[in-house]
XYZ file of C-alpha atoms in Angstrom:
753
model
C 230.383 -66.770 146.367
C 232.825 -66.171 143.612
C 236.478 -66.168 143.983
C 239.131 -64.740 142.589
C 241.890 -66.588 144.580
C 244.966 -64.156 143.771
C 243.926 -61.901 146.097
C 242.748 -64.615 148.891
C 247.105 -65.253 148.817
C 249.827 -63.395 150.258
C 253.461 -65.165 149.145
C 256.849 -63.982 149.607
C 260.277 -66.019 148.509
C 263.525 -66.705 150.511
C 267.008 -67.633 149.764
C 269.693 -69.235 151.261
C 267.505 -71.295 153.987
C 266.196 -68.444 155.925
C 263.611 -66.098 156.647
C 263.749 -62.773 156.913
C 262.574 -61.886 160.709
C 259.732 -59.410 159.618
C 258.628 -62.989 157.370
C 258.502 -64.654 160.397
C 255.840 -62.727 161.564
C 253.583 -61.547 159.227
C 253.403 -65.393 157.507
C 252.533 -67.068 161.155
C 249.591 -68.972 161.280
C 246.869 -68.818 164.150
C 243.116 -69.559 166.343
C 243.355 -67.351 168.590
C 244.524 -69.007 171.561
C 248.144 -70.964 169.314
C 249.982 -69.250 166.968
C 253.205 -70.287 165.213
C 255.874 -68.768 163.161
C 256.462 -69.136 159.428
C 259.838 -70.808 159.458
C 262.014 -71.936 156.087
C 262.577 -75.789 156.849
C 266.012 -77.316 156.675
C 268.067 -73.899 158.472
C 268.775 -73.580 162.082
C 265.699 -71.404 162.240
C 262.977 -72.020 164.733
C 259.386 -71.107 165.396
C 258.246 -69.320 167.982
C 255.204 -71.187 169.319
C 252.864 -68.920 171.364
C 249.780 -69.493 173.948
C 247.788 -66.800 173.993
C 248.131 -65.656 177.311
C 250.682 -68.002 178.704
C 253.021 -65.865 180.591
C 256.084 -65.899 182.905
C 255.903 -63.503 185.729
C 259.652 -61.542 186.305
C 260.261 -58.975 189.256
C 260.634 -55.206 187.414
C 263.611 -53.965 188.766
C 263.753 -50.136 189.537
C 266.636 -48.014 190.758
C 264.278 -45.688 192.561
C 260.706 -47.464 193.756
C 257.784 -45.642 195.174
C 254.751 -46.770 196.460
C 251.934 -48.166 193.840
C 255.022 -49.449 191.511
C 253.718 -52.870 189.944
C 256.401 -55.592 191.125
C 256.278 -58.103 188.516
C 256.529 -58.078 184.540
C 254.616 -60.817 182.734
C 255.748 -61.996 179.355
C 254.205 -63.808 177.118
C 256.829 -67.180 175.901
C 257.374 -68.942 173.267
C 256.879 -72.936 173.925
C 258.266 -76.212 172.433
C 258.750 -75.540 167.928
C 257.273 -79.164 167.006
C 258.497 -77.313 163.570
C 261.691 -77.621 162.958
C 262.650 -80.648 160.186
C 264.930 -81.022 156.925
C 264.790 -83.808 154.867
C 268.013 -85.718 153.660
C 268.141 -88.361 150.727
C 269.882 -91.880 151.092
C 273.243 -92.288 148.879
C 274.765 -95.628 149.414
C 273.173 -96.369 152.084
C 273.382 -93.535 153.719
C 271.572 -90.135 154.128
C 272.759 -87.276 152.970
C 270.594 -83.806 153.725
C 269.841 -81.832 150.615
C 270.006 -78.375 150.186
C 266.544 -76.375 150.006
C 268.343 -72.960 149.720
C 265.305 -71.077 148.168
C 261.773 -71.053 148.179
C 258.254 -69.491 148.797
C 255.894 -69.426 151.835
C 252.145 -68.771 151.096
C 249.211 -67.979 153.304
C 246.163 -69.021 151.561
C 243.361 -66.995 153.540
C 240.226 -68.801 152.006
C 241.876 -72.296 152.547
C 243.777 -71.415 156.216
C 246.867 -72.836 155.292
C 250.287 -71.762 155.181
C 252.195 -73.457 152.633
C 256.509 -73.602 152.382
C 257.581 -74.991 148.773
C 261.077 -75.594 147.814
C 262.676 -77.429 145.172
C 265.912 -79.858 146.367
C 268.912 -80.786 145.302
C 270.461 -84.494 145.944
C 274.579 -84.943 145.353
C 274.071 -87.225 142.866
C 272.360 -84.698 140.726
C 268.837 -85.582 141.723
C 265.639 -83.274 142.551
C 262.514 -83.492 144.718
C 259.540 -81.108 145.447
C 259.210 -80.373 148.650
C 256.246 -78.776 149.853
C 254.971 -78.265 153.804
C 251.740 -77.478 154.595
C 250.657 -75.877 158.141
C 247.038 -75.468 159.370
C 246.327 -74.055 162.815
C 242.663 -75.029 163.439
C 240.305 -72.709 163.174
C 237.777 -76.121 164.611
C 239.611 -77.278 166.943
C 241.381 -74.203 168.521
C 244.161 -76.932 170.213
C 245.165 -78.475 167.307
C 247.845 -77.924 165.195
C 248.904 -79.900 161.826
C 252.088 -80.106 159.624
C 251.580 -82.263 155.951
C 255.274 -82.773 154.224
C 254.912 -84.187 151.190
C 257.494 -85.046 148.816
C 257.012 -85.395 144.685
C 259.933 -87.265 142.569
C 262.469 -90.744 143.285
C 264.671 -92.237 145.607
C 264.521 -92.681 149.379
C 264.426 -89.956 151.725
C 264.388 -88.793 155.461
C 261.715 -86.335 156.859
C 263.588 -85.611 160.236
C 261.669 -83.540 162.596
C 263.821 -82.166 165.845
C 261.084 -81.072 168.559
C 263.110 -78.356 170.819
C 262.609 -75.701 172.629
C 262.651 -72.286 169.995
C 266.192 -69.700 170.538
C 264.960 -66.895 172.381
C 266.618 -63.519 172.396
C 269.216 -62.963 175.180
C 270.563 -59.567 174.136
C 268.677 -56.890 175.901
C 267.052 -53.688 174.129
C 265.990 -50.466 175.033
C 262.770 -50.729 172.123
C 260.048 -51.097 174.531
C 257.795 -52.788 171.755
C 260.178 -56.091 172.143
C 259.629 -59.250 173.665
C 261.461 -59.024 176.622
C 264.659 -61.221 177.603
C 264.521 -63.629 180.159
C 266.847 -65.923 179.545
C 266.685 -69.852 178.348
C 265.797 -71.103 182.028
C 262.506 -70.789 182.004
C 260.830 -73.799 183.129
C 261.011 -75.569 186.607
C 259.526 -78.680 185.159
C 260.774 -79.870 181.469
C 259.196 -83.115 180.698
C 259.557 -85.573 177.654
C 257.222 -88.583 178.461
C 257.523 -91.363 174.531
C 254.198 -92.261 173.661
C 253.511 -95.748 171.010
C 252.603 -92.278 168.429
C 254.296 -90.219 169.336
C 255.552 -88.051 172.459
C 254.431 -85.556 174.980
C 256.062 -82.206 175.955
C 254.543 -81.257 179.443
C 256.569 -77.584 181.064
C 255.889 -75.677 183.766
C 256.828 -72.338 184.356
C 259.009 -71.042 187.464
C 257.274 -67.936 188.799
C 254.037 -68.062 187.153
C 253.570 -71.790 187.550
C 251.837 -72.094 184.505
C 251.364 -75.359 182.697
C 251.180 -76.064 178.938
C 251.436 -79.812 177.130
C 251.813 -80.558 174.188
C 250.920 -84.085 172.525
C 252.803 -85.529 169.681
C 250.917 -87.891 167.138
C 253.029 -88.697 163.964
C 252.531 -90.689 160.527
C 254.747 -93.485 160.654
C 257.938 -93.163 162.187
C 261.123 -94.113 164.432
C 262.335 -92.397 166.444
C 265.998 -90.520 165.800
C 266.330 -90.291 169.824
C 267.769 -87.021 171.875
C 270.135 -84.306 169.817
C 271.713 -81.555 171.857
C 269.625 -78.675 172.995
C 266.148 -81.241 172.090
C 263.537 -83.000 173.895
C 263.109 -85.893 170.689
C 264.084 -86.248 167.467
C 261.561 -87.941 164.557
C 262.387 -90.000 161.408
C 259.437 -90.405 158.822
C 261.017 -92.587 155.845
C 259.562 -92.318 151.959
C 261.125 -94.813 149.591
C 259.686 -93.017 145.893
C 260.250 -95.752 143.829
C 258.949 -94.001 140.353
C 258.847 -90.591 140.100
C 255.121 -90.135 142.291
C 254.600 -88.061 145.705
C 254.455 -89.312 149.197
C 253.300 -87.927 152.324
C 254.068 -87.564 155.867
C 251.609 -85.929 158.499
C 252.432 -83.872 162.326
C 249.642 -83.064 164.831
C 250.316 -81.563 167.254
C 247.994 -80.826 170.582
C 248.105 -77.764 172.682
C 246.906 -77.765 176.311
C 247.548 -75.494 179.540
C 246.568 -76.209 182.554
C 247.156 -74.796 186.411
C 250.677 -75.360 188.392
C 249.308 -78.914 189.385
C 250.232 -79.608 185.778
C 248.555 -82.816 184.088
C 247.876 -86.029 186.097
C 250.560 -88.111 184.521
C 247.901 -91.306 184.521
C 245.808 -88.977 182.081
C 249.427 -89.017 179.369
C 248.132 -91.905 177.697
C 244.217 -90.972 177.579
C 244.805 -87.680 176.207
C 247.513 -89.346 173.041
C 244.751 -92.294 172.328
C 241.982 -89.795 172.122
C 244.081 -87.194 170.045
C 242.221 -87.237 167.164
C 244.255 -88.102 163.400
C 241.729 -86.960 161.033
C 242.666 -87.328 157.812
C 244.592 -84.328 155.851
C 241.285 -84.324 153.344
C 239.109 -83.503 156.565
C 241.395 -81.220 158.152
C 241.692 -78.512 155.216
C 237.640 -79.568 154.622
C 236.837 -78.086 158.131
C 239.593 -75.471 157.928
C 237.761 -74.148 154.637
C 234.190 -73.857 155.648
C 234.465 -72.360 158.673
C 236.689 -69.533 156.320
C 233.836 -69.139 154.413
C 231.766 -68.957 156.890
C 233.793 -65.992 158.120
C 234.400 -64.227 155.128
C 229.966 -64.184 154.890
C 230.417 -61.808 157.505
C 234.134 -59.987 157.247
C 235.331 -59.983 153.253
C 235.740 -56.429 152.203
C 236.159 -55.799 148.314
C 237.159 -52.332 146.472
C 236.738 -53.333 142.834
C 239.240 -50.679 141.783
C 242.325 -50.952 143.194
C 242.345 -55.049 144.204
C 245.596 -54.307 146.337
C 243.745 -53.049 148.916
C 240.933 -55.775 148.588
C 244.202 -58.433 149.798
C 245.361 -55.941 152.097
C 241.895 -55.793 153.699
C 242.097 -59.445 153.991
C 245.041 -60.002 155.286
C 244.138 -57.430 157.714
C 240.796 -59.377 158.454
C 242.625 -62.648 158.503
C 244.831 -61.283 161.053
C 242.157 -60.103 163.678
C 240.856 -64.089 162.859
C 244.211 -65.711 163.976
C 244.497 -63.345 166.762
C 241.340 -63.534 168.824
C 239.188 -66.630 169.906
C 236.438 -67.638 172.190
C 237.999 -68.245 175.493
C 237.056 -65.102 177.921
C 240.125 -65.584 179.716
C 242.177 -64.566 176.712
C 241.876 -60.889 175.348
C 244.000 -60.106 172.607
C 247.461 -58.563 172.284
C 248.773 -56.356 170.548
C 250.900 -58.242 169.135
C 248.728 -61.337 168.200
C 250.020 -64.275 168.364
C 252.918 -63.789 165.907
C 255.580 -62.806 168.768
C 256.210 -61.683 171.533
C 256.286 -57.652 170.815
C 255.201 -55.726 174.204
C 255.148 -58.954 176.044
C 252.053 -60.557 174.642
C 250.416 -57.220 176.423
C 246.805 -56.743 176.383
C 246.244 -53.057 176.151
C 243.425 -50.195 175.073
C 244.177 -51.813 171.257
C 241.802 -54.619 172.399
C 238.945 -52.983 174.253
C 238.779 -49.574 171.213
C 240.732 -50.874 167.360
C 239.518 -55.161 167.931
C 236.066 -54.568 169.138
C 234.992 -51.811 166.991
C 236.316 -54.381 164.350
C 234.574 -57.959 165.167
C 231.414 -56.449 166.750
C 229.904 -56.397 163.372
C 232.354 -59.373 162.336
C 232.616 -61.803 164.766
C 230.181 -61.289 167.866
C 231.403 -64.122 169.722
C 234.551 -63.090 169.827
C 233.810 -59.393 170.501
C 231.943 -60.786 173.331
C 234.731 -62.534 174.482
C 236.890 -59.656 175.121
C 233.822 -57.960 177.021
C 234.074 -60.761 179.658
C 238.092 -60.811 179.579
C 237.742 -57.511 181.203
C 234.521 -58.618 183.544
C 236.579 -61.895 184.017
C 239.661 -59.286 186.263
C 237.287 -56.932 187.806
C 238.982 -58.041 190.613
C 242.656 -57.394 190.173
C 240.607 -53.447 188.682
C 239.039 -53.024 192.598
C 242.327 -54.020 194.012
C 244.563 -51.863 192.233
C 242.392 -48.715 192.462
C 242.158 -49.361 196.055
C 245.852 -49.962 195.851
C 246.418 -45.877 194.105
C 243.729 -45.180 197.139
C 240.680 -44.747 194.293
C 237.495 -45.418 194.520
C 235.807 -48.166 192.398
C 238.059 -49.794 189.929
C 240.697 -49.077 187.329
C 241.893 -51.268 184.754
C 245.583 -51.514 184.718
C 247.370 -50.563 180.980
C 249.143 -52.657 180.190
C 247.838 -56.628 181.588
C 247.775 -60.384 180.590
C 246.648 -61.827 183.952
C 244.543 -58.909 185.351
C 247.626 -56.307 186.956
C 249.277 -53.780 186.180
C 252.143 -54.426 184.149
C 253.388 -51.049 183.198
C 256.738 -50.037 185.209
C 256.547 -46.390 183.785
C 253.612 -44.928 185.177
C 252.962 -41.719 183.328
C 252.304 -43.262 179.602
C 251.544 -46.234 181.315
C 249.008 -45.893 184.635
C 248.505 -41.915 184.244
C 246.284 -43.441 180.944
C 243.241 -43.805 182.914
C 241.217 -43.115 179.688
C 241.475 -46.947 180.457
C 238.670 -47.575 181.889
C 236.308 -45.688 180.051
C 237.835 -47.357 176.571
C 236.915 -50.457 177.911
C 233.000 -49.371 178.849
C 232.581 -47.930 175.483
C 234.000 -51.625 173.936
C 231.313 -53.005 176.054
C 228.455 -50.493 174.874
C 229.559 -50.831 171.720
C 229.184 -54.126 171.439
C 226.012 -54.389 173.152
C 224.857 -51.514 170.436
C 226.027 -54.133 168.211
C 224.784 -57.187 169.154
C 222.064 -56.552 171.282
C 222.721 -58.984 173.377
C 221.519 -57.384 176.893
C 222.387 -60.378 179.329
C 226.043 -59.703 179.909
C 224.883 -56.831 181.443
C 223.698 -59.740 184.397
C 226.936 -61.377 184.022
C 229.253 -58.926 185.213
C 228.597 -56.396 182.508
C 226.592 -54.190 185.172
C 228.799 -53.915 187.826
C 232.196 -53.772 185.795
C 229.934 -50.466 184.928
C 229.338 -49.197 187.738
C 232.197 -50.320 190.015
C 234.370 -47.634 186.300
C 232.134 -45.304 187.219
C 232.795 -44.942 190.448
C 236.247 -44.311 189.718
C 235.384 -40.953 187.873
C 233.156 -40.058 190.241
C 235.399 -39.973 193.178
C 238.769 -38.590 191.062
C 236.960 -35.836 189.372
C 237.098 -32.413 191.011
C 235.085 -29.456 190.169
C 236.186 -26.803 189.130
C 234.950 -23.059 189.631
C 234.563 -21.610 185.927
C 234.439 -24.903 184.080
C 233.332 -27.739 185.945
C 234.098 -31.055 186.524
C 237.663 -31.365 185.906
C 240.783 -34.098 185.566
C 243.980 -33.548 186.556
C 246.837 -35.377 186.305
C 246.160 -37.840 183.601
C 247.552 -39.213 180.664
C 245.763 -39.205 176.594
C 245.807 -41.843 174.530
C 248.848 -39.488 172.758
C 252.009 -40.652 175.221
C 254.600 -37.721 173.568
C 252.193 -35.434 176.902
C 251.922 -36.730 179.728
C 250.589 -35.703 183.182
C 248.479 -33.102 182.234
C 244.573 -31.229 183.529
C 241.611 -31.916 180.798
C 242.630 -33.580 178.867
C 240.024 -33.600 176.241
C 239.951 -36.816 174.619
C 239.834 -38.673 179.220
C 237.264 -35.751 180.060
C 234.698 -36.818 176.785
C 234.820 -40.735 177.951
C 234.829 -40.663 181.274
C 231.984 -38.030 180.426
C 230.253 -40.219 178.567
C 231.119 -43.472 180.874
C 229.493 -41.872 184.261
C 226.339 -40.464 181.361
C 225.593 -44.482 180.333
C 226.136 -46.110 183.770
C 223.301 -43.334 184.795
C 221.465 -44.448 182.209
C 222.225 -48.671 182.229
C 221.026 -48.254 186.003
C 217.967 -46.891 185.747
C 216.765 -49.412 182.816
C 217.956 -52.617 184.905
C 215.438 -50.918 187.810
C 213.314 -50.747 185.476
C 213.523 -54.291 183.683
C 215.244 -56.682 186.612
C 213.921 -54.541 189.892
C 215.476 -57.949 191.785
C 218.609 -58.487 189.795
C 219.479 -54.395 190.609
C 218.078 -54.276 193.808
C 220.401 -57.229 195.066
C 223.311 -55.722 192.837
C 223.003 -51.961 195.074
C 223.063 -53.859 197.616
C 226.394 -55.945 197.337
C 228.073 -52.325 195.659
C 226.719 -50.609 198.877
C 225.441 -48.691 195.706
C 222.112 -46.442 196.155
C 219.935 -44.176 194.098
C 221.849 -40.980 195.641
C 225.195 -41.912 193.907
C 223.579 -42.983 190.611
C 222.225 -40.035 190.519
C 225.399 -38.094 191.415
C 226.833 -39.735 187.722
C 224.794 -38.088 185.596
C 225.332 -34.268 187.856
C 228.775 -34.606 187.408
C 228.588 -35.732 183.452
C 226.328 -32.932 182.485
C 228.676 -30.593 183.852
C 232.081 -32.492 182.324
C 234.608 -29.413 181.108
C 236.067 -29.791 177.728
C 239.151 -27.489 177.160
C 238.170 -25.725 173.698
C 239.804 -22.602 172.199
C 237.995 -19.484 171.927
C 235.510 -18.804 169.042
C 236.612 -22.161 167.419
C 235.028 -25.621 166.402
C 239.194 -26.738 167.765
C 239.004 -28.520 170.945
C 242.434 -28.122 172.744
C 244.139 -31.144 173.638
C 244.035 -30.742 177.291
C 244.788 -27.517 179.271
C 248.315 -26.237 178.309
C 248.988 -28.434 175.530
C 248.631 -24.591 173.126
C 251.124 -23.319 175.089
C 254.031 -25.772 174.673
C 256.903 -25.428 172.002
C 256.619 -27.053 168.411
C 258.608 -29.562 167.946
C 261.731 -28.744 165.696
C 261.471 -30.878 162.479
C 263.459 -29.369 160.178
C 266.542 -30.659 162.496
C 265.186 -33.491 163.350
C 267.423 -36.538 161.781
C 265.012 -39.251 159.750
C 267.218 -41.567 161.719
C 266.127 -39.769 165.116
C 262.553 -41.946 164.949
C 260.578 -43.093 166.236
C 261.336 -39.541 169.068
C 260.486 -42.223 171.869
C 264.218 -44.213 171.266
C 266.006 -41.221 170.483
C 265.040 -38.681 172.911
C 264.108 -38.368 177.207
C 260.736 -37.856 177.541
C 260.609 -35.481 179.495
C 262.207 -33.727 175.970
C 259.166 -34.389 174.324
C 256.476 -33.690 177.251
C 257.263 -29.827 176.673
C 256.598 -29.858 173.284
C 253.581 -29.628 170.961
C 254.148 -32.760 169.383
C 252.351 -35.480 169.519
C 252.979 -39.528 169.626
C 248.895 -40.500 167.789
C 246.221 -39.036 167.446
C 244.293 -37.662 170.896
C 241.421 -34.891 170.513
C 240.093 -36.354 166.668
C 240.429 -40.565 168.305
C 237.941 -38.512 171.185
C 235.631 -37.458 168.225
C 235.748 -40.389 165.926
C 234.470 -42.373 169.181
C 232.095 -40.181 169.865
C 231.132 -39.012 166.420
C 227.006 -38.608 167.253
C 227.963 -35.172 168.866
C 230.262 -33.588 166.240
C 229.795 -31.953 162.844
C 231.923 -32.172 159.630
C 232.702 -29.004 160.025
C 234.118 -29.610 163.650
C 236.198 -33.341 162.241
C 237.246 -30.507 159.776
C 239.065 -27.867 161.989
C 240.576 -30.356 164.748
C 241.814 -32.592 161.562
C 243.350 -29.673 160.374
C 244.979 -28.184 163.151
C 246.231 -31.208 164.856
C 247.293 -33.283 161.509
C 250.341 -31.065 161.310
C 251.194 -32.007 164.883
C 251.541 -35.921 164.696
C 254.506 -37.570 164.240
C 252.724 -41.001 163.356
C 255.192 -42.795 165.496
C 252.190 -44.843 166.846
C 251.281 -47.505 163.799
C 247.402 -46.800 165.851
C 247.635 -42.843 164.042
C 246.915 -43.926 160.425
C 243.303 -45.214 160.355
C 242.028 -42.857 163.274
C 243.576 -40.479 160.842
C 242.106 -42.115 157.894
C 239.093 -42.240 159.278
C 238.528 -38.394 160.643
C 240.258 -37.006 157.245
C 237.311 -39.266 155.533
C 234.372 -37.631 157.595
C 236.478 -33.949 157.299
C 235.800 -33.951 153.771
C 239.374 -34.690 152.861
C 239.615 -37.278 150.311
C 242.913 -37.521 149.315
C 244.297 -37.410 152.444
C 242.069 -39.976 153.978
C 243.167 -42.360 151.398
C 246.635 -41.878 152.217
C 246.203 -42.697 155.245
C 243.928 -45.524 154.720
C 246.610 -46.625 152.126
C 249.488 -46.615 154.946
C 247.342 -48.640 157.119
C 246.366 -51.334 154.546
C 250.095 -52.167 153.587
C 252.052 -51.135 157.605
C 253.096 -54.863 157.804
C 252.864 -56.437 154.055
C 255.370 -53.324 153.297
C 256.713 -53.530 156.799
C 256.807 -49.464 156.481
C 257.989 -48.631 160.002
C 260.366 -51.023 159.538
C 259.852 -53.314 162.891
C 257.022 -55.788 162.189
C 260.306 -58.604 162.804
C 258.685 -57.684 166.559
C 255.737 -58.794 165.558
C 251.909 -57.541 163.714
C 250.827 -54.183 164.470
C 246.827 -55.762 165.403
C 245.260 -52.703 165.759
C 246.203 -51.677 163.112
C 244.843 -54.302 161.839
C 241.479 -54.125 162.991
C 241.843 -50.028 161.928
C 241.555 -50.492 158.597
C 237.810 -51.796 158.507
C 236.940 -49.029 161.519
C 238.287 -45.995 158.837
C 236.194 -48.047 155.493
C 232.921 -47.970 158.133
C 233.150 -45.128 160.384
C 235.259 -42.829 157.911
C 234.713 -43.483 153.819
C 231.131 -45.325 154.798
C 230.032 -42.513 157.647
C 228.395 -45.818 159.550
C 226.748 -45.315 162.670
C 224.288 -47.028 165.046
C 221.393 -44.669 166.369
C 218.839 -45.776 168.080
C 217.198 -45.918 165.087
C 218.940 -48.477 163.410
C 222.579 -48.008 161.227
C 223.732 -44.487 159.495
C 225.149 -44.885 156.613
C 226.432 -41.505 154.443
C 228.937 -43.071 152.346
C 231.463 -41.390 150.196
C 234.064 -43.267 148.581
C 236.719 -42.242 146.170
C 235.784 -42.702 142.476
C 238.434 -44.349 141.410
C 237.387 -46.717 143.889
C 234.569 -48.501 141.557
C 232.151 -50.731 143.285
C 232.920 -51.568 146.987
C 230.687 -54.521 148.526
C 231.316 -54.855 152.261
C 228.955 -57.327 154.403
C 228.650 -56.759 158.489
C 226.690 -58.047 161.360
C 224.012 -55.887 163.260
C 221.832 -57.440 166.337
C 221.969 -60.638 164.729
C 221.151 -60.103 161.176
C 223.892 -60.212 157.842
C 223.718 -56.898 156.213
C 225.556 -56.942 152.464
C 226.350 -53.818 150.647
C 227.210 -52.599 147.596
C 228.146 -49.346 147.244
C 228.112 -48.527 142.792
C 229.607 -45.104 142.039
C 228.645 -45.123 138.414
C 225.528 -45.451 138.841
C 225.229 -43.595 142.294
C 223.250 -46.037 144.500
C 223.587 -47.775 147.235
C 221.803 -51.372 147.324
C 221.204 -53.577 150.443
C 220.336 -57.367 151.219
C 219.866 -58.836 154.541
C 218.817 -61.832 156.313
C 216.100 -60.669 158.632
C 214.370 -57.177 158.706
C 215.998 -54.502 160.321
C 215.948 -50.353 160.206
C 218.560 -48.173 158.073
C 218.599 -44.854 156.985
C 220.833 -43.331 154.439
C 222.157 -39.546 154.591
C 218.492 -38.318 155.377
C 216.112 -41.245 153.437
C 214.704 -44.280 155.868
C 214.831 -47.389 154.509
C 213.470 -51.105 156.132
C 215.481 -54.124 155.079
C 213.069 -56.968 155.136
C 214.822 -60.581 155.157
C 216.197 -61.977 151.751
C 215.055 -58.506 149.873
C 217.071 -56.408 147.275
C 217.072 -52.996 148.341
C 218.365 -50.046 145.890
C 218.733 -46.399 146.894
C 219.827 -43.613 144.658
C 222.619 -41.131 145.818
C 221.467 -39.031 143.718
């Protein structure tokens, strides 16, 4: 592949030895298991270090508690900081700290390295170039590397301070921020020196989860234990002539259960920690990324800034999702503890929708995570006196921890979102074995919830009462369009899969039905209910009603709403918001997009035009959906405006809260908007369907995707009014009304005239 390196790099400058808070999260380094924030060496700043799914629990305090309210909060917590360091120069037998006040931080998405560059100046006027490179390994998910290179002349000391990060103690009314838990989070905190460095082992007080950090350093001397530190290490470099030299630190992070780690394993872990050469570390990282970008890259020739932003968003996905089925993708990725590190429907719709055709292994993990927590979903349904299984709105360990049920538990659509995610994964990958490994059981148990919850209403059909849809500014309504549509498809899919499995795997299906006490009469009822589901709609119109009462509410008075009173949820009581016709994020058009096979572009246009002015955009989930819907509606200028907002949401800190962490769903949404909106991609029984309509000033648009294990490269060329395909296997596609059979390694160029 031919690369323009300038479009693979995100860099930012900083002054006064401090990174702006939003840069610490924006330029984090992660691999799906481990994430570390950016830092400013030589400053008092510490880096948040996060392990996906490592959390502490704390009681939820209610003024008025009712039955079924969650009792415990789960909070992903920052762990030991291994990237706090500074530089001193030896002057007259004493080491004096250098001034490292200005510099740049650079994220290289092609090499997978974060670099911090600075110029230091000593009291004697000598200068020094300082470079720190951080690699959070994509090959070995438990390994983090830091190499510091000095270039200049003189005797220098790198001081590495290993200690806990600073934790915010101030309470905040912003629900998007990490909850404050204080400083004493661990009932056990051990520091074990080793010949090559040390081990840090900590066990949380209440969740009783344990982790170990094993540090291995190049030549060092111990500096003792400073206040609030585990240990300080000195690494000395003598540059007798103008030259350069480097020192490395390797950190290996592991997790364990409540029993922690056996003491006799400490030395064994240290000896087995591979201290690979820096050259090999970088080569492994770059090779991994070459393969990733072969599948994930999107290039927009006429908008190079879009290309860079698309790469940043895809890279954020890679850094925040892994291949361990015990972990999913948090709303803020691994950039911070924002939203307490919880997993939402974001993972099942946005992340799933983007990863399915980039990285099937990571996409499969999202489904496997949900399957692994079916037990907790059954328990939650029973707690609410409902049938089957009900998944939590927000969670880490599979248990509900949303304390505000109108915008939490009542979002029952999470069940259908999870099944949509599994179906989309199966349609993209063809890996049907997951149905036999818990997927069918999850599908049937969640379908049971809908079949029992739905009520047949005369003159309407099956309805869902007292639910909250994706729009969290409208709560506890009857017949939310999105929820009804998704529940309908959920039941229909469950019926179809039950019949398929009975035909293909009769013994497996019989055993599963016996285990679930499920019979053919109940399965048939799923089809009957789905056929009679009510979808609220305006009479003599293509516009679907968001719910039974939404259109009866007063419009929000935007003219008299100060700009500083945005987002609304931070400035108005929920009851003020709920009684108005205002939306936090798209609801109806989200449903249309996820089930686009049923709806014409005319329907998209009518609903987009009606609901766009009512959407506040207070949610980062908004712009990607609006972009895709506007593109399908033929509103290309608006589609690009929304697309641009989504692309640069974090890169330009457009919502002013990137310091709380990246917006991972929005990052995934960029790919969704481009493929499912502008390219009008759809997966059908006959293969892939495309009907592209990109803005003309974008020039050539090149992208790749994986479908059923086949890698397809696609180039849209508006100057030639053509689209070309090249696949590494045989595949059926359709461009508009033209069917095409792609053959392995053959270039296919189709005219769009």
